[in-house]
Amino acid sequence: MDVRVWFLPVAVSFATAFLHVVFCKAGRHFRKWLSLAGGIAVAAGCFYSMYVNYMYLSSGQVMSLLFATLISTISLFSVSYSQWYNPEDNFVYDSLLFLFIGAMNGVVLSHSLIALYVYWEIMAVASFFLVLFTDTEEARRAAFKYIIMTGAGSVFLLFSILGIWLIEENIFWKHLFFFSMLIGTGIKAGIFPLHTWLPDAHPAAPTPVSSMLSGVMIKTGIYAMIRFYFVLFKPSWSIGWETILILIGVITLLGGVFLALVQHDIKRLLAYHSISQIGYIMLGIACGTSIGLVGALYHVINHAIFKSLLFLGAGVLIKATGSRELGNYGGLARKLPLTFGVMTVAALSISGVPPFNGFVSKWLIYQALLSKGGEIAVVALAAALLGSVLTLASFIKVLNDSFMGVKKAEISKQGLESSPFMNMPMVLLAAGCLLFGLFPGVVTERFLFPALGEYVPLNIELIKTASLYGWLALAVFCLLFIFGRNWMRKFRKTEPFVGGEIFTAEETAFDGSHFYGTIKEIGPIKRFYSAESTGKLDIYAIAGKILPGVNRVFHNAAVRAVDSVYARGSVILNLAVKKLKLLQNGLLARYIVWLFAGIIFLMEVIRR
Amino acid sequence: MNVLDTLKEKLGGSIKELKAHNAKRIYITVDRADVKKCLKILFRDLDARYIVASGVENFDSFEILYHLGFDGEGTVVSVRTYLDRGKPEIESMTSIIPGISYIEREMKELLGINFTGHPGLTHFLLRDDWEEGNYPLRKAKNG
Amino acid sequence: MNAVHVLLYFIMSLAAFSVCGMMAMWVDRKVTARLQFRVGPPWYQNFADFAKLAGKETLIPGKASIFMFVFAPVIAVTAAAMCGAVLLLVFRTGFGFPGDVILLLYLLTVPSLAIILGGSSSGNVLASVGISREMKLLLGYELPFACALIIPAVRSGATTSLVEILRFQQANGITLGSISGVIGFLIAVFALQGKIGLVPFDLAEAEGELAGGAFIEYSGILLGLFKLAKAILLIVGPLFVVTLYFGGINFSSVTGVIAGILKYLLILVLFVLVKNTNPRLRIDQALKFYWGWMTLFGIIGILLAVKGL
Amino acid sequence: MKKPKLRELKEAITSLFSKPFTTDFPYKPHTPPKRYRGKPEYNEKECVGCGACFQVCPAKAIEMNDEINADGGPTRTLIHHPAECLFCGECERNCITQEGIKLSTKFDIAYFDEKNVQNSVQHKLLVCKDCGEIIGTEKHLLWAFRRVKNLGFAQPVMLSRLMEELEIKTGAEEKIAPPIQRTDMLKIVCPRCRRIAFISDEKKEH
Amino acid sequence: MAEDKKKKVIVPIGPYHPLLEEPEFFALYCDGEKVVDVDWQAGYNHRAIEKLSEAKHWDQVTFLVERICGICSTSHPFAYCNAVEDLLGASVPERARYIRCIIGELERIHSHLLWVGLAGHFLGYNTVFMWAWKYREPVLDMFEIITGNRNHYAMFKIGGVRRNIEEEDMPALRRVLKGLKVQLEMLTHAVLDDPVLGARLKGVGVLTKEHIKNFGAVGPVARASGIGGDIRKDDPYAAYPMLDFKVITAEHGDVFDKAVVRLLEMFESIKIIEQSLDAIEGKGGDIQTEIRDIPPGEGIGRHEAPRGECFHYIKSDGTNRPVRHKIRAPSYTNIPTFKASCIGQMIPDVAIILAGVDPCYCCTERVAVYDAGNKKKQMYDFSRLVEMSRQKTEKIKKEI
Amino acid sequence: MKKLYIDYDKLLETGSEDIKCSYRMHPENNGITGLREELAFMFVCRRCEDYPCVNSCPTGALKRESGLVKRSKILCVSCKTCSLACPFGTILPEFIPYLVSRCDTCLGRLKGGELPLCAASCKNGAVQYIEEEQIEDKTNLYKLGDNVLVRALNWLDLYGIKK
Amino acid sequence: MSLKIKALKKSLWVYHMSGGSCNNCDIEILACLDPRFDIERFGMTLVGSPRHADVLLCTGIINKKCVERVKEVYAQTAKPCVVVAIGACSCSGGIFRDGYQMGGPLDKLIPVDIYIPGCPPKPEAMIAGIVKLLEKLK
Ligand code: SF4
Ligand code: SF4
Ligand code: SF4
Ligand code: SF4
Ligand code: SF4
Ligand code: SF4
Ligand code: SF4
Ligand code: SF4
């Protein structure tokens, strides 16, 4: 294996990040293209590795490459979008972005766990600054929460990494390490009780970043989880974790989607959906069967596609209206037809409506659950089905609020689907939604099966047949569209009928915040929501309550020392820190403290 | 004690004129300033039921009759008060009888009687663009 | 089985199900009328309705997003007919694939989805209330309905293939013949009641409250298409249940077909009876009903099914 | 005792197996009850054209047209407009002859053009020979005459009308012109002119 | 989540709305499906009746007031005649009084049945609608036979009634009543025992005695809240003093109780009619007194219409037209209670709460208006109301 | 005190259509019409022994009350039969309308120097508002109530019958 | 007769609109639905939105406040549609003609196809009127 090719993506990313710093005075235009070139190079690198090495790789490596390809492709889109999305010129942002991309690639491409961990931390720091980038009060709080939780996660991850490294065959330790790993990666992936950084960080981050955070970064958690799973329990799955994983999956899925249902901040809503989709992936992983893993991987890909698409679309909306509140949108379908189209596609995909990609992967997961059998799995299947509908429901709300209905907000010209560099990624992603739904056979055969190596391949023919109906639907739809266009012109336009009265738009805008109020009122669900709104579900807040003393101790003693050491240390970070005036803030310091605390704790454990 | 006597006792001095059309129809005339007091006594203390108020235009005045029913006895007591023709205005009774708000709005709209202190004397029956000062229930000038 | 075949099949089944659906709707209306001491509409009524709607002018609310508004009904019909096509294929040729049950489950939500999108694009507040109800209702019945699908799937040996389920039923007796089957069947019927939008779950249309709800802005052929979709659903939904629980329709013999029609009519009459002796529920009541009792039964049914009962 | 749903079900089943309650109406004609207040119709024979029905109609659904310059002499037309009619029956009840206008049992009076369903009656009108004022319809006069019986002979107009019918010429066809004579009273004149004639007669102005 | 930042949405009911046969407009300010405030816009039915009445002969006014409303089409003439007779101090022949009662009570039956049907319709329970209306048909047939029309009976006249109830019609009437009793029994129990209806109606739209008092609500609406006001008993007129009947009341004031009151009242009405028939059958007698002139003065007439007390105030100046005719129909005071009872309820409940009030708008808006010749386009300014914060709504809720 | 003075016979010639009235409790009220009816039955009617008018009236609206003919405003349907039947032209159709008018002689409504609208709008002096003393020619002058003076040719006078 | 008209005649959907009526006409329209008259026999149903309607049944005098609404609703109705004026009120104004809240009668505002007078017209009269209308629809 040629190491250079293997690490090409990482290297290129870091190089681009560095170039951004170098050319910090070079002007917006130049760096735009630089970013684009970098992004393309990274993606191309991945594809190249994929293409060149395909036949010779082990299944684990294929999986790495798969993730890397995914990451770099989505990143490319986000980068491209981001260059035309962010009006102001900021090299720090760009370089952080590439640092982030590189780190993500690094996480999935690294050969050793320690390397993985290092990249993991770089990724965390880079994304931390990206979240912090807008530097609002909200962003600070979110970023702080994010870094603290990620830091804690790192501790767990490190613990289990070191554990795996040091202690091999003890089954008890194995379970412990796995558990620790689950928490470590789970925080990143956002499984349910550990998800709480996610709905805060996503909205706070700049939209292209959210799209990457949600589209790919949380997938690194999944990646790590799968890899660890393999490493730890390779030959036999049945060691009792499945049930727990299924439960976690179900809770994540339903919890996420129920919370998403009542959101009216579009990015927050999307963030919650990320959580719930992670639930599906968890279910797939939990099944542990080939079909389940295929489903999970497929869903990882799909989720990356449609979720980043959704965030990009949301970005357009936010740009256009200057607000994240769903209630402030309305009637945008005419103004933003493209966004409307791609968002609809994405919404249908994420809800698993055939013929889009979400259907296929979800279907694989259902199939896995069903064939797994047993009460829990089957009930989980029911829950998963419900989850889909709830997802649908919440996206209906999004579509209804933002595109349908009547116009409420003034639309600023500048955000209106002006740049092809913003539009292209969206269109491509939307096409991806459709293609991955229509050619499930190809996807599974070419990418997923190799990644899972030793598992028995499925009967692909059947999956192909399923997509036949998708084709059919498409054909019918196209036919009707062609015939329908002429005939549409004959329609007469009138005012809406509201009992003969005439209203202004605002008065009758029954927007999404009104949609699911009823659901909030129903029995146990009500308790759930009230628990959520009072922060009883927020592990971060709970921990904050339980551990103030601990926090303080660290903050006061250890922190100071490391703080000063650190402050002289890094170059690029320092640059960024200066830019963002964060030194005084002490956030970073706190993060580092967690890090060190983790290491100290680990040492303690190992020494015994 | 029948309603008539009760009224005489409770309202006493406020009554300027008391006319019992028959045993069950009692009309009492009070000063504009006393209306509120009387209504309060009737509606709250004597527990009469609010029926309706009617505004009548006379040649030289407006009169408002507040009809209150004593359901036990089947008596209708109408409290009558006269308003200036030039400036028909009276305190709104909504604070005592919440339900009277609609009829007051209606009287404002149709007869042009102004109710001070009413929470929302907006158009009720007529078109919203009905011109001010055109009070349909006022007697049209003949010629 | 190539694509042209499938397309032809689709068109054929669209036609067949439209006709049957309208007749089913007529049966519904007629029986309803007779329950109310009335005569009821003549048999061709729904055809006349559709023909008339087709001939009428179509209005588009000025603030609508036209594309969605126009294509929502088309999608609804396509999806409904597609369900029909899948079922028909299964009945006639035994063609199916693992997961067509789930496909159908999804496809059956698509008409509701289309209604919702259409209603929402019309920009009418009453329609919005209607679609929010439709959506909530969808949330409500989808869970028990999913349970009702899982029960036969589990019983027939963890398969999501209709053909397999049918085959299993042929071999081991219909699903309805077991406790979990009965539970599942009842759940399926109630859930379908919601899906098709019959009283007591017609909250989305709620003539009395919302003036047609999601359809309030629709007119002409677009409305006709929605009605058509509903008609097709009225036949596809019960047929689906017949397949899952009743052993489907055997197209190979006349008696099989007649038996199939009788099975279908049984469900239809059940619908009509429930419809006519109940008032419309409030949305929260409906949700509670579905998420409470129905789901509870659904889960019990699943557990029983897993146990093989 | 509570029997939820059972009663409904019973009624529903009864209904299912009984004949529909529905009428056969458009296929078989419908006869309203005999006192049904349908479309009012004039009875040409009985109506005297007094116009009382026109007066009492609360909806002003009856139109009374007096045309003095019509061909064939002055006429009074009473037109009933179903479009405005309330079918209250006041016209019938107050008709002075009791028979002049009657509410039929016709209920199917939908129209595209109101003319098709209007119902009218025409009467010859007597006008004052002097001032041209309308006196009343001829029929009304005769009807009043019949009503007051021989008292009617005291009424010069009635008398003159009778005389006209008997072709008794008084030789006083022309307008009343001063000096007013007693024979002027025997002309067909309106009450006002009559009164004036009387006054001048009595004042002995001639 | 920023709860209070959420806007309220106006969900219009009306002016043209299947819920209302008549145009009327309620703006429901909603939060989701929950109603937080209601605004009542009337006037779509305003037909200038009080003004028109001043230009009509005393006799013609009966037809005018009859057309205040198609459902209470006897109640208004009844109250009006009571008012004029109160002015005159005139007495009405006995037979006429009984006939008045019969017509009044028949109307109550038809009106309540109509209500039951419509309530069923609003609940989506079309079968009840069809059945109730089917049972109502014979009553209308009786009207048609007796008075000559299914509605707008033209029976009332100052000083008596216009038409007699012919002896030949009485057996038919008795038959109809007998059949009706059986059917009503069925319907009443079907409604009262139905668990689903119970779930839908009980505890919905509760009106307390305080609400009733404040708004002066009358009739079944008040009686369902335990206030036993009934003009027929309190201020007996026509033949009511001679008849034996009960005033139905209920306790909870919710829609269910309103239904109960209405359903049970029909049985009382049947009782009244049967007694009245016993009293007049076979005995002839005058049906009207001659009223020659109506002196100046004022009079108040009341009648317990199906929906409650119907109140007419008339003032005469000695000509043959009223100078002032004030009409207060029951709905006028009942509709405002709707506001009190529907805040905090859900939109689907609003329908039935509104139905529970049994509102008709025609009567609430009678008065006259003359042409302003103003053809400007209308503007609606609801923004001020939209601005009203949730807290204020809460306050209002407490107040009323 | 000023009184409303009506020259009945003059009115007879001109008619009272143009005369307006300020009694505005009713639309289209014309007090003079009402007064004329009253005057006619009071001063013009000859109190025929057989009362053709009463006999002719189909609704029984006309009635003799202490010698005078009185029309019931409630019962009359304005069929004008009485006007046809009266031999003397006492009852003119124009003053027996269905909806009667009322005159309150503007009592209490006139501010100083103001004329009642009828007097103001009568062109040939048939209706005037003057002090009783101002009228020089006192022949055929009668009082109707306190506020109305009437000049009407009375047959009693003509025939020298004592009142 | 084209299929379009034929279908229309067999399936008239009715939207009922009241513009200031005494509601008796409205009640009688509803009565047409009841088991006695059951206009569903002829394929007629009452719909909640003018968009769905083929027939606009208008009652009432169309008072001033309703004028715009009625015009609006007419504009919002999918054509071809027929307008039926029900009752004296909407045919001419009936007893309320002179009370000047009167914005109608109906034909002053929108073209009326058939008038069914009566106060109220009995359901039979309405049915007969519609039958007449159907005969005219060619
Ligand atoms: S006779 Fe009768 S019908 Fe003829 S005009 Fe007179 S009242 Fe009318
Ligand atoms: S029935 Fe009534 S409304 Fe019709 S013409 Fe006769 S009096 Fe007039
Ligand atoms: S005019 Fe004189 S005399 Fe001749 S009949 Fe008459 S009252 Fe007698
Ligand atoms: S309450 Fe009013 S509108 Fe309703 S029926 Fe009675 S009178 Fe008619
Ligand atoms: S007929 Fe003439 S004059 Fe004789 S009493 Fe009658 S009104 Fe007087
Ligand atoms: S007009 Fe009057 S008073 Fe004269 S006859 Fe006719 S009803 Fe009698
Ligand atoms: S005096 Fe006055 S009220 Fe009498 S007629 Fe003259 S203006 Fe009219
Ligand atoms: S025509 Fe008659 S029944 Fe119809 S609305 Fe008008 S007044 Fe009422």
Short mmCIF file of N, CA and C in Angstrom, two decimals, chain A residues 213-256:
data_model
loop_
_atom_site.label_atom_id
_atom_site.label_comp_id
_atom_site.label_asym_id
_atom_site.label_seq_id
_atom_site.Cartn_x
_atom_site.Cartn_y
_atom_site.Cartn_z
N LEU A 213 -20.75 19.38 9.80
CA LEU A 213 -20.87 18.77 11.12
C LEU A 213 -21.87 17.64 11.09
N SER A 214 -23.02 17.99 10.56
CA SER A 214 -24.10 17.03 10.62
C SER A 214 -23.96 15.98 9.54
N GLY A 215 -23.49 16.41 8.38
CA GLY A 215 -23.41 15.46 7.29
C GLY A 215 -22.32 14.45 7.48
N VAL A 216 -21.16 14.90 7.90
CA VAL A 216 -20.06 13.96 7.95
C VAL A 216 -19.38 13.83 9.30
N MET A 217 -19.26 14.93 10.03
CA MET A 217 -18.46 14.80 11.22
C MET A 217 -19.03 13.77 12.20
N ILE A 218 -20.36 13.84 12.38
CA ILE A 218 -20.91 12.89 13.33
C ILE A 218 -20.76 11.46 12.82
N LYS A 219 -20.53 11.33 11.52
CA LYS A 219 -20.32 9.99 10.97
C LYS A 219 -18.98 9.42 11.40
N THR A 220 -18.04 10.31 11.73
CA THR A 220 -16.79 9.77 12.21
C THR A 220 -17.03 8.99 13.49
N GLY A 221 -17.99 9.46 14.28
CA GLY A 221 -18.36 8.71 15.47
C GLY A 221 -18.84 7.32 15.10
N ILE A 222 -19.69 7.31 14.08
CA ILE A 222 -20.22 6.02 13.63
C ILE A 222 -19.08 5.14 13.13
N TYR A 223 -18.21 5.80 12.40
CA TYR A 223 -17.08 5.05 11.84
C TYR A 223 -16.29 4.40 12.97
N ALA A 224 -15.99 5.26 13.94
CA ALA A 224 -15.20 4.73 15.05
C ALA A 224 -15.94 3.59 15.73
N MET A 225 -17.23 3.79 15.88
CA MET A 225 -18.03 2.78 16.56
C MET A 225 -17.95 1.45 15.82
N ILE A 226 -18.12 1.54 14.49
CA ILE A 226 -18.11 0.30 13.72
C ILE A 226 -16.73 -0.36 13.81
N ARG A 227 -15.73 0.47 13.67
CA ARG A 227 -14.38 -0.09 13.70
C ARG A 227 -14.10 -0.74 15.04
N PHE A 228 -14.45 -0.04 16.07
CA PHE A 228 -14.21 -0.61 17.39
C PHE A 228 -14.97 -1.91 17.58
N TYR A 229 -16.15 -1.84 17.13
CA TYR A 229 -17.01 -3.01 17.21
C TYR A 229 -16.27 -4.20 16.60
N PHE A 230 -15.75 -3.94 15.41
CA PHE A 230 -15.04 -5.01 14.72
C PHE A 230 -13.81 -5.45 15.50
N VAL A 231 -13.08 -4.43 15.94
CA VAL A 231 -11.83 -4.74 16.61
C VAL A 231 -12.08 -5.55 17.86
N LEU A 232 -13.07 -5.10 18.59
CA LEU A 232 -13.27 -5.71 19.90
C LEU A 232 -13.92 -7.08 19.84
N PHE A 233 -14.96 -7.17 19.06
CA PHE A 233 -15.77 -8.39 19.15
C PHE A 233 -15.83 -9.12 17.83
N LYS A 234 -14.74 -9.17 17.19
CA LYS A 234 -14.82 -9.55 15.80
C LYS A 234 -15.64 -10.79 15.48
N PRO A 235 -15.26 -11.96 15.92
CA PRO A 235 -15.95 -13.10 15.36
C PRO A 235 -17.43 -13.20 15.80
N SER A 236 -17.68 -12.99 17.04
CA SER A 236 -19.07 -13.25 17.46
C SER A 236 -19.71 -11.96 17.95
N TRP A 237 -20.85 -11.71 17.42
CA TRP A 237 -21.54 -10.49 17.80
C TRP A 237 -22.32 -10.68 19.10
N SER A 238 -22.80 -11.88 19.26
CA SER A 238 -23.85 -12.05 20.27
C SER A 238 -23.28 -12.02 21.68
N ILE A 239 -23.03 -10.87 22.13
CA ILE A 239 -22.55 -10.80 23.48
C ILE A 239 -23.41 -9.82 24.27
N GLY A 240 -24.67 -9.70 23.86
CA GLY A 240 -25.60 -8.93 24.69
C GLY A 240 -25.64 -7.45 24.37
N TRP A 241 -24.71 -6.97 23.57
CA TRP A 241 -24.74 -5.55 23.27
C TRP A 241 -25.86 -5.20 22.30
N GLU A 242 -26.26 -6.18 21.52
CA GLU A 242 -27.26 -5.85 20.50
C GLU A 242 -28.50 -5.23 21.09
N THR A 243 -29.00 -5.91 22.14
CA THR A 243 -30.23 -5.40 22.73
C THR A 243 -30.05 -3.96 23.20
N ILE A 244 -28.91 -3.76 23.84
CA ILE A 244 -28.67 -2.41 24.34
C ILE A 244 -28.56 -1.43 23.17
N LEU A 245 -27.84 -1.88 22.16
CA LEU A 245 -27.69 -0.99 21.01
C LEU A 245 -29.03 -0.72 20.34
N ILE A 246 -29.84 -1.76 20.26
CA ILE A 246 -31.16 -1.54 19.65
C ILE A 246 -31.94 -0.53 20.46
N LEU A 247 -31.87 -0.73 21.77
CA LEU A 247 -32.61 0.21 22.62
C LEU A 247 -32.07 1.62 22.44
N ILE A 248 -30.75 1.70 22.44
CA ILE A 248 -30.18 3.03 22.23
C ILE A 248 -30.65 3.60 20.90
N GLY A 249 -30.62 2.73 19.90
CA GLY A 249 -31.06 3.18 18.57
C GLY A 249 -32.48 3.69 18.61
N VAL A 250 -33.35 2.91 19.22
CA VAL A 250 -34.76 3.30 19.24
C VAL A 250 -34.93 4.61 19.99
N ILE A 251 -34.27 4.69 21.13
CA ILE A 251 -34.44 5.91 21.92
C ILE A 251 -33.89 7.11 21.15
N THR A 252 -32.73 6.92 20.56
CA THR A 252 -32.14 8.02 19.80
C THR A 252 -33.07 8.45 18.69
N LEU A 253 -33.57 7.45 18.01
CA LEU A 253 -34.41 7.71 16.85
C LEU A 253 -35.67 8.46 17.25
N LEU A 254 -36.38 7.90 18.23
CA LEU A 254 -37.65 8.53 18.60
C LEU A 254 -37.42 9.84 19.32
N GLY A 255 -36.46 9.81 20.23
CA GLY A 255 -36.19 11.05 20.96
C GLY A 255 -35.86 12.18 20.01
N GLY A 256 -34.96 11.88 19.10
CA GLY A 256 -34.55 12.91 18.15
C GLY A 256 -35.72 13.43 17.35
#
